[in-house]
CSV table of C-alpha atoms in Angstrom, one decimal:
chain,number,residue,atom,x,y,z
A,216,MET,CA,-13.7,10.8,-218.8
A,217,PRO,CA,-11.0,9.9,-221.4
A,218,ARG,CA,-11.1,6.3,-222.3
A,219,LYS,CA,-7.5,5.5,-221.3
A,220,ILE,CA,-8.0,6.8,-217.8
A,221,MET,CA,-11.3,4.8,-217.5
A,222,GLU,CA,-9.5,1.7,-218.6
A,223,GLN,CA,-6.9,2.1,-215.9
A,224,ILE,CA,-9.6,2.6,-213.2
A,225,ILE,CA,-11.4,-0.5,-214.4
A,226,LEU,CA,-8.1,-2.5,-214.6
A,227,SER,CA,-7.2,-1.4,-211.1
A,228,ALA,CA,-10.5,-2.4,-209.6
A,229,ILE,CA,-10.5,-5.8,-211.4
A,230,MET,CA,-6.9,-6.6,-210.4
A,231,ARG,CA,-7.7,-5.7,-206.8
A,232,HIS,CA,-10.6,-8.1,-206.9
A,233,ILE,CA,-8.5,-10.8,-208.5
A,234,GLN,CA,-5.8,-10.5,-205.9
A,235,ASP,CA,-8.2,-10.2,-202.9
A,236,ASN,CA,-10.2,-13.2,-203.9
A,237,GLN,CA,-7.3,-15.3,-205.3
A,238,VAL,CA,-9.1,-15.7,-208.7
A,239,ILE,CA,-5.9,-16.5,-210.5
A,240,ARG,CA,-3.8,-19.5,-209.3
A,241,PRO,CA,-0.1,-19.1,-208.5
A,242,SER,CA,0.7,-21.3,-211.5
A,243,GLN,CA,-0.6,-18.5,-213.9
A,244,HIS,CA,2.4,-16.8,-215.5
A,245,GLY,CA,1.5,-14.5,-218.4
A,246,PHE,CA,-0.1,-11.1,-217.9
A,247,THR,CA,0.1,-11.4,-214.1
A,248,LYS,CA,2.0,-9.1,-211.8
A,249,ASP,CA,5.3,-10.6,-210.7
A,250,ARG,CA,4.8,-13.5,-213.1
A,251,SER,CA,6.5,-13.6,-216.5
A,252,CYS,CA,8.3,-15.8,-219.0
A,253,LEU,CA,11.1,-16.1,-216.4
A,254,THR,CA,8.8,-17.6,-213.7
A,255,ASN,CA,7.3,-19.9,-216.4
A,256,LEU,CA,10.8,-21.1,-217.2
A,257,ILE,CA,11.5,-21.8,-213.5
A,258,PHE,CA,8.2,-23.7,-213.3
A,259,TYR,CA,9.1,-25.6,-216.5
A,260,ASP,CA,12.5,-26.5,-215.0
A,261,LYS,CA,10.8,-28.0,-212.0
A,262,VAL,CA,8.4,-30.0,-214.2
A,263,THR,CA,11.3,-31.4,-216.3
A,264,HIS,CA,13.0,-32.6,-213.1
A,265,LEU,CA,9.7,-34.4,-212.1
A,266,VAL,CA,9.6,-36.0,-215.6
A,267,ASP,CA,13.2,-37.1,-215.3
A,268,GLU,CA,12.3,-38.8,-212.0
A,269,GLY,CA,9.6,-40.7,-213.8
A,270,LYS,CA,6.7,-38.9,-212.2
A,271,ALA,CA,3.5,-38.2,-214.0
A,272,VAL,CA,3.0,-34.5,-214.9
A,273,ASP,CA,0.1,-32.8,-216.7
A,274,ILE,CA,0.5,-29.3,-218.0
A,275,VAL,CA,-1.9,-27.2,-220.2
A,276,TYR,CA,-0.6,-24.1,-221.9
A,277,LEU,CA,-3.2,-21.9,-223.5
A,278,ASP,CA,-2.7,-18.9,-225.8
A,279,PHE,CA,-5.4,-16.3,-225.2
A,280,SER,CA,-3.6,-13.5,-227.2
A,281,LYS,CA,-6.6,-12.9,-229.4
A,282,ALA,CA,-9.4,-14.3,-227.3
A,283,PHE,CA,-10.6,-11.0,-225.9
A,284,ASP,CA,-11.0,-9.7,-229.4
A,285,LYS,CA,-13.5,-12.4,-230.2
A,286,VAL,CA,-15.3,-13.1,-226.9
A,287,SER,CA,-19.0,-12.4,-226.6
A,288,HIS,CA,-19.5,-9.4,-224.4
A,289,SER,CA,-22.6,-10.8,-222.7
A,290,THR,CA,-20.6,-14.0,-221.9
A,291,LEU,CA,-17.7,-12.0,-220.6
A,292,LEU,CA,-20.1,-10.0,-218.3
A,293,GLU,CA,-21.7,-13.2,-217.0
A,294,LYS,CA,-18.3,-14.5,-216.0
A,295,VAL,CA,-17.4,-11.2,-214.3
A,296,VAL,CA,-20.7,-11.4,-212.3
A,297,ALA,CA,-20.0,-15.0,-211.4
A,298,HIS,CA,-16.6,-14.0,-209.9
A,299,GLY,CA,-18.4,-11.4,-207.7
A,300,LEU,CA,-17.0,-8.2,-209.1
A,301,ASP,CA,-18.6,-5.2,-207.3
A,302,GLY,CA,-21.6,-3.5,-209.0
A,303,ASN,CA,-19.8,-0.2,-209.7
A,304,THR,CA,-17.0,-1.9,-211.5
A,305,LEU,CA,-19.4,-4.2,-213.4
A,306,HIS,CA,-21.3,-1.1,-214.5
A,307,TRP,CA,-18.1,0.5,-215.7
A,308,VAL,CA,-17.1,-2.6,-217.7
A,309,ARG,CA,-20.6,-2.8,-219.2
A,310,ASN,CA,-20.4,0.8,-220.3
A,311,TRP,CA,-16.8,0.4,-221.6
A,312,LEU,CA,-17.8,-2.6,-223.7
A,313,GLY,CA,-20.8,-0.7,-225.1
A,314,GLY,CA,-18.5,2.1,-226.1
A,315,PRO,CA,-16.2,2.4,-229.2
A,316,TYR,CA,-14.7,-1.0,-228.7
A,317,GLY,CA,-18.0,-2.8,-228.1
A,318,GLU,CA,-20.1,-1.4,-230.9
A,319,ASN,CA,-19.7,-4.3,-233.2
A,320,GLY,CA,-20.8,-7.1,-230.9
A,321,GLY,CA,-17.4,-8.3,-229.7
A,322,GLU,CA,-15.4,-8.0,-232.8
A,323,TRP,CA,-12.9,-5.3,-231.9
A,324,SER,CA,-11.1,-3.5,-234.6
């Protein structure tokens, strides 16, 4: 099966699992369906109003743009298992990581 088709099948299964099990919180904005820079700006506007009112606010912004390129595949698979992804999808992910992208131990080129 061509790699791009397989990637879409895996992505679809993972996204269905994430949505069904509410793995990602509503405050997540990037790379999430129906969440974007615009929803983040709306969130930021609400936070600035809270700060203006003198309320304590804690926010953490993380940039994972290159994280997947460097992550250990075994650690990634452990996390996927911990979130209860079904066995077939896990098998596909394991095979996909062991393919052309995963041949150099997590360092993607």
